[in-house]
Short mmCIF file of C-alpha atoms in Angstrom, two decimals:
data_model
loop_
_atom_site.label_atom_id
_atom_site.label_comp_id
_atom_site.label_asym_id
_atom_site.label_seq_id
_atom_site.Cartn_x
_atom_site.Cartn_y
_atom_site.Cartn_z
CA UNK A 1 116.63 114.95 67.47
CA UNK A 2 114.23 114.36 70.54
CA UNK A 3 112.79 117.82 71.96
CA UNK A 4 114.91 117.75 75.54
CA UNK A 5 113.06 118.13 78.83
CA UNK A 6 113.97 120.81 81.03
CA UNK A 7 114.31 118.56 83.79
CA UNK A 8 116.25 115.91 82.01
CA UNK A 9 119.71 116.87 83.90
CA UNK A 10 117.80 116.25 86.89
CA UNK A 11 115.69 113.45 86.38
CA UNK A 12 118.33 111.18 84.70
CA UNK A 13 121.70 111.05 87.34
CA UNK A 14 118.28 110.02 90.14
CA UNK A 15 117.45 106.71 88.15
CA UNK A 16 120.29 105.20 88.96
CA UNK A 17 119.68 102.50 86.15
CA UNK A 18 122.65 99.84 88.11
CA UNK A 19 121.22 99.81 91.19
CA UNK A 20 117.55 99.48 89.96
CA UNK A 21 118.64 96.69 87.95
CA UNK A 22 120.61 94.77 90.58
CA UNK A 23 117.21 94.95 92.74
CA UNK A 24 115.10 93.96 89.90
CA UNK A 25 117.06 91.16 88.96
CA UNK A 26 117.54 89.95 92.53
CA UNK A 27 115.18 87.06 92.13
CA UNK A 28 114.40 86.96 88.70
CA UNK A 29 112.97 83.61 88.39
CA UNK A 30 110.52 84.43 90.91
CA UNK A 31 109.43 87.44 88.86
CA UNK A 32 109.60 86.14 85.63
CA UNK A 33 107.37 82.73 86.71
CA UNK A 34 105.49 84.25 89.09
CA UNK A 35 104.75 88.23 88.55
CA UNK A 36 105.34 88.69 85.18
CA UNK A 37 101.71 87.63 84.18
CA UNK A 38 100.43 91.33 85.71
CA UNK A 39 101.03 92.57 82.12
CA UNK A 40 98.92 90.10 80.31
CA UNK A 41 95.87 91.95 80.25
CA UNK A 42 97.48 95.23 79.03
CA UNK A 43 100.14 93.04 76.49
CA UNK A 44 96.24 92.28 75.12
CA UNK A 45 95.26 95.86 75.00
CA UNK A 46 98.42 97.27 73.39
CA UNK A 47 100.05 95.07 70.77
CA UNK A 48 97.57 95.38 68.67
CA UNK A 49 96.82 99.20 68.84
CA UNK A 50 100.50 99.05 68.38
CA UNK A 51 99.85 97.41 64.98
CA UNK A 52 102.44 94.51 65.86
CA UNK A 53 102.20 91.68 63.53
CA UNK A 54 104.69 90.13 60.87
CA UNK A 55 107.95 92.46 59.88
CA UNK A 56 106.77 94.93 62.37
CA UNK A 57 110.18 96.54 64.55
CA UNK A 58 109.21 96.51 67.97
CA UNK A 59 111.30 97.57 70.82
CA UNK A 60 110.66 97.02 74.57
CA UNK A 61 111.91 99.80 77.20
CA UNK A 62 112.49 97.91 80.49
CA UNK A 63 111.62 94.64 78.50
CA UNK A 64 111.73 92.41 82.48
CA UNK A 65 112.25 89.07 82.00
CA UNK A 66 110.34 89.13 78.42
CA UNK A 67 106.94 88.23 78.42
CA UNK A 68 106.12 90.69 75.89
CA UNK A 69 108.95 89.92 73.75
CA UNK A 70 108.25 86.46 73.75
CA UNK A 71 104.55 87.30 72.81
CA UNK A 72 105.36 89.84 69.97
CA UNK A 73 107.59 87.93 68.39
CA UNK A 74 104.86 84.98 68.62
CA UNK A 75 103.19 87.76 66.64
CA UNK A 76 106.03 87.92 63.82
CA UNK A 77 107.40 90.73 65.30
CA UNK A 78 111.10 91.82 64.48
CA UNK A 79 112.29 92.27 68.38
CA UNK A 80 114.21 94.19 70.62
CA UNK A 81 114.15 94.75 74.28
CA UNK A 82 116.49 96.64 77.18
CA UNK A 83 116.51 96.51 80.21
CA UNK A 84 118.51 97.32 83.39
CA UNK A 85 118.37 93.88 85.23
CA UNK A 86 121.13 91.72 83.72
CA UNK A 87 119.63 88.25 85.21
CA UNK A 88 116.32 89.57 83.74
CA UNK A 89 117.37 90.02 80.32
CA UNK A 90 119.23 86.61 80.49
CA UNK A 91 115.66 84.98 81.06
CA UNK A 92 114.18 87.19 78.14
CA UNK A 93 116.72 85.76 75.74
CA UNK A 94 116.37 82.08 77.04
CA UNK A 95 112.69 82.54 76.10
CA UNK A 96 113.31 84.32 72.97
CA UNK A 97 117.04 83.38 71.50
CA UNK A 98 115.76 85.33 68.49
CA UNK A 99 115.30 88.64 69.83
CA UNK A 100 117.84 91.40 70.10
CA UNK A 101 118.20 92.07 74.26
CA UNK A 102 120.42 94.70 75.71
CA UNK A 103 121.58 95.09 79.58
CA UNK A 104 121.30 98.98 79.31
CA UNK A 105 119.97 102.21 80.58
CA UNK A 106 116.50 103.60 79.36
CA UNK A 107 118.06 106.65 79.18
CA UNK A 108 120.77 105.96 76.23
CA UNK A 109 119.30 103.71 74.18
CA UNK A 110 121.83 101.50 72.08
CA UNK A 111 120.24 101.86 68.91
CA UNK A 112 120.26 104.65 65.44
CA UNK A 113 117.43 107.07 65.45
CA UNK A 114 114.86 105.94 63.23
CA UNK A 115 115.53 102.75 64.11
CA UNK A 116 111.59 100.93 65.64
CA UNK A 117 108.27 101.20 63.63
CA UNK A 118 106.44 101.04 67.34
CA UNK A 119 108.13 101.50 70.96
CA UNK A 120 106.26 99.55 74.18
CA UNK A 121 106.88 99.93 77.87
CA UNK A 122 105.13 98.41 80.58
CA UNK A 123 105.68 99.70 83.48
CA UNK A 124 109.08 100.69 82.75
CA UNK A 125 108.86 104.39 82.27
CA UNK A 126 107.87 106.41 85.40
CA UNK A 127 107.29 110.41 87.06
CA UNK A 128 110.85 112.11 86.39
CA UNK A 129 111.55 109.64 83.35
CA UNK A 130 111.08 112.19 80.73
CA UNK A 131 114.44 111.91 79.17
CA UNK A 132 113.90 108.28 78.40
CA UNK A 133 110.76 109.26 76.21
CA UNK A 134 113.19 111.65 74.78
CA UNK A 135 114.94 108.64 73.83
CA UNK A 136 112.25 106.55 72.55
CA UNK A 137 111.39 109.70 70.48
CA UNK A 138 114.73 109.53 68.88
CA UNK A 139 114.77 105.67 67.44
CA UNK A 140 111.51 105.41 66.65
CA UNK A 141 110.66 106.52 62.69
CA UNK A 142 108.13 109.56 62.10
CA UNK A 143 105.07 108.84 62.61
CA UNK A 144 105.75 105.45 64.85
CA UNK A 145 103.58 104.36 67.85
CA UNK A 146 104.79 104.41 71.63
CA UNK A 147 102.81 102.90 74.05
CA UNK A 148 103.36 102.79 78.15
CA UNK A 149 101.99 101.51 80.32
CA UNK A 150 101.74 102.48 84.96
CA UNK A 151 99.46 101.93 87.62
CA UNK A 152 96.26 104.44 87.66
CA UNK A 153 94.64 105.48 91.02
CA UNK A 154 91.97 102.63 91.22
CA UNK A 155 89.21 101.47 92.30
CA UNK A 156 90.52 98.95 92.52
CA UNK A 157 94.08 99.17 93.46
CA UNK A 158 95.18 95.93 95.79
CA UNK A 159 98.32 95.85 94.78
CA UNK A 160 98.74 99.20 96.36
CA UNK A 161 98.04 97.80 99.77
CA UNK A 162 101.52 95.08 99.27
CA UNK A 163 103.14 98.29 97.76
CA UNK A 164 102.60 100.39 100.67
CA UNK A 165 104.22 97.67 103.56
CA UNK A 166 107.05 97.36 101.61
CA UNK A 167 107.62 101.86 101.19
CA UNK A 168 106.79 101.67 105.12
CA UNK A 169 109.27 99.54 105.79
CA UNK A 170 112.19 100.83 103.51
CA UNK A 171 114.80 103.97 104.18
CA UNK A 172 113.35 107.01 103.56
CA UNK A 173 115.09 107.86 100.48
CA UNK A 174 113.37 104.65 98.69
CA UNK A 175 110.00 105.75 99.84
CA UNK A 176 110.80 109.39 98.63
CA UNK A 177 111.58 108.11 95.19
CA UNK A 178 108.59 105.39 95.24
CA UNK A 179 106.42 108.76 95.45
CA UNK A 180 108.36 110.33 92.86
CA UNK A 181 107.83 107.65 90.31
CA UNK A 182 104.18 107.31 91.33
CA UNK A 183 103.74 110.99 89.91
CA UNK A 184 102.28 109.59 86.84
CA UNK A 185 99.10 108.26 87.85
CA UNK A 186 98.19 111.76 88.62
CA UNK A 187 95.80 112.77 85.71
CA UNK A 188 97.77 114.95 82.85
CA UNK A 189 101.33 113.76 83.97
CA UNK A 190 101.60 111.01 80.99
CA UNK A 191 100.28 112.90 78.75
CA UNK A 192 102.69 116.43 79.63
CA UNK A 193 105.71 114.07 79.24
CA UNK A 194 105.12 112.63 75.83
CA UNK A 195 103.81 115.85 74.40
CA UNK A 196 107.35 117.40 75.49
CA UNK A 197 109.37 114.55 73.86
CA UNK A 198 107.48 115.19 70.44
CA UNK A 199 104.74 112.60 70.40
CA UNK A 200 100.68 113.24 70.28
CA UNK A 201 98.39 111.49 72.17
CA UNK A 202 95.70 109.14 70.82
CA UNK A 203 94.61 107.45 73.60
CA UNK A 204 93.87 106.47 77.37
CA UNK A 205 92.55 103.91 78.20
CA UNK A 206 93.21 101.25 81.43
CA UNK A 207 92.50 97.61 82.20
CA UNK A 208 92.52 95.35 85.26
CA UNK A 209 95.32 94.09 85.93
CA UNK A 210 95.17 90.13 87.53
CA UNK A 211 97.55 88.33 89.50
CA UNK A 212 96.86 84.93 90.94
CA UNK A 213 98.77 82.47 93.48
CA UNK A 214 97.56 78.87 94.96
CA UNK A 215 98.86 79.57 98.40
CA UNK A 216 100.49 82.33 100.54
CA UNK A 217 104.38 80.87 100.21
CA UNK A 218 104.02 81.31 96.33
CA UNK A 219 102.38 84.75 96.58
CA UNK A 220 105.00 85.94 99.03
CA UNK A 221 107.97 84.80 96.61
CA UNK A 222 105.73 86.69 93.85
CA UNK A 223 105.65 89.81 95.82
CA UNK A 224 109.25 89.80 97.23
CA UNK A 225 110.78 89.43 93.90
CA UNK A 226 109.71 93.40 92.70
CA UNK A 227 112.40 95.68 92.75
CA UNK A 228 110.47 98.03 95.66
CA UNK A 229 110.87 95.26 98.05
CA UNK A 230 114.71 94.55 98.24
CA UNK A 231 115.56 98.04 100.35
CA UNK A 232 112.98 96.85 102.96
CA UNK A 233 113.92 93.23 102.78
CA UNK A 234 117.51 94.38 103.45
CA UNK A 235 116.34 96.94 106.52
CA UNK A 236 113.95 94.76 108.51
CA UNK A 237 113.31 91.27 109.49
CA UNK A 238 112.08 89.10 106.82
CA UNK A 239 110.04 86.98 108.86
CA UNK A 240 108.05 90.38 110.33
CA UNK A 241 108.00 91.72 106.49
CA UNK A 242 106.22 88.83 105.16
CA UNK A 243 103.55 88.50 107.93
CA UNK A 244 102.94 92.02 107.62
CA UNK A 245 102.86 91.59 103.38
CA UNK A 246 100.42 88.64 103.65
CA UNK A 247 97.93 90.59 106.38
CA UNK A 248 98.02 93.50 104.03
CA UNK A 249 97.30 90.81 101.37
CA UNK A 250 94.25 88.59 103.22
CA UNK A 251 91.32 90.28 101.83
CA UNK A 252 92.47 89.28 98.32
CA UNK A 253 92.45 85.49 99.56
CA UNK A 254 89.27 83.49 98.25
CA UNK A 255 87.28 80.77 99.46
CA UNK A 256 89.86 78.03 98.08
CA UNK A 257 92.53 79.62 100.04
CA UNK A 258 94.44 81.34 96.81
CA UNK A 259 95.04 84.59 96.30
CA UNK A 260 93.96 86.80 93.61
CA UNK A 261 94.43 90.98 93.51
CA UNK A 262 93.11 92.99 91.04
CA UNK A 263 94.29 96.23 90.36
CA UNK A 264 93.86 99.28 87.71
CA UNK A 265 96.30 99.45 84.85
CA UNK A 266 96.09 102.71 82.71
CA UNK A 267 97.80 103.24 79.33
CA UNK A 268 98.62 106.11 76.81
CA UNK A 269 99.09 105.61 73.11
CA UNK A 270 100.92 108.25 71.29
CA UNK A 271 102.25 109.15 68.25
CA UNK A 272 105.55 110.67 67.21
CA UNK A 273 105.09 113.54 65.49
CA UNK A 274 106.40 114.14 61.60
CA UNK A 275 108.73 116.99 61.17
#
């Protein structure tokens, strides 16, 4: 069994794992063909230290449209991914028919303890998440690698800037849970919640993270496809949003008119621990 955080009663009914995936999902072609490449850089950095390769089990936490499923298994990897976004996860399994995909909560994962040799999540698991590494702690054998994956503080940090329109612009509530989530970037926080779900940290380390459009229509249907942006696209005036996104954006325009942000992207190996 997974030590239990003290704040899991708390932190699991607030991650309302329907709604999040009904926002995340709400243009998932845009995301999965045009924002999904953010992860590329850390998919680089992690797989490996995850020791992914042929007959490996991997499993994805908040596996998105399946980038990283599609690479592992590329790899020889034995795959399976969750996630909360059901038009999501029906991209990840057009892309890899192979792999096992779930529509699911983080939070109860539908699989026996014991189950994954290494557990990845990129981006997926955030501040007040702790019972979800709980979870992960549970189906992955002794001695198994986890890896995550978040947003650090920068320099540099552009996506911030896009981030930051869209909290302004949402209901309170959204923005107070956007800070919530954030949490983890603060130095320590990663590394408290996977020592209290059992696991031992091996390493930190970041990269930058790259996203690049042609023109401002394709980086606005990038940008408006995260899951952030759907409370403020549903409060305001599109029209207003998007000038305001794309201003916030302009300094990350080059010469040739496309856009290109670069932002830090920390991660945290760990290892669970052998009883």
């Amino acid at each position: 069994m997974a030590p239990h955080h003290e704040d899991t009663a708390t932190a699991t009914p607030s991650h309302r794992w329907e709604e999040a995936g009904e926002a995340w999902g709400s243009r998932a072609i845009d995301w999965s063909c045009l924002y999904e490449h953010y992860s590329l850089d850390m998919l680089v950095a992690l797989l490996p230290r995850l020791g992914v390769g042929p007959g490996t089990s991997l499993l994805d936490v908040a596996c998105g449209s399946g980038l990283a499923v599609r690479v592992a298994a590329g790899m020889g990897a034995d795959v399976a991914g969750i996630d909360a976004a059901a038009e999501l996860v029906a991209v990840a399994c057009d892309r890899t028919p192979t792999a096992d995909l779930r529509v699911g909560s983080m939070f109860e994962l539908p699989w026996t303890d014991d189950r994954f040799d290494s557990v990845l999540s990129v981006n997926g698991i955030w501040g007040g998440c702790g019972a979800a590494l709980d979870e992960v702690h549970r189906v992955l054998r002794p001695g198994g690698l986890v890896a995550i994956s978040f947003w650090g503080q920068g320099p540099p940090l552009d996506i911030r800037e896009m981030f930051k329109v869209f909290a302004f612009h949402a209901p309170e509530q959204h923005r107070d849970s956007m800070r919530s989530l954030n949490d983890i970037a603060t130095p320590g926080v990663a590394e408290e919640m996977l020592e209290k779900s059992g696991f031992s940290v091996l390493e930190r380390g970041g990269r930058i993270s790259t996203m690049e459009w042609p023109d401002a229509e394709t980086a606005w249907r990038a940008l408006s496809s995260v899951g952030p942006a759907v409370p403020a696209l549903r409060s305001n005036d599109v029209t207003a949003l998007r000038d305001a996104v794309l201003a916030a954006l302009e300094p990350c325009r080059d010469r040739r008119g496309a856009y290109r942000t670069r932002s830090d992207h920390q991660f945290l190996v760990a290892r669970k621990r052998e009883s």
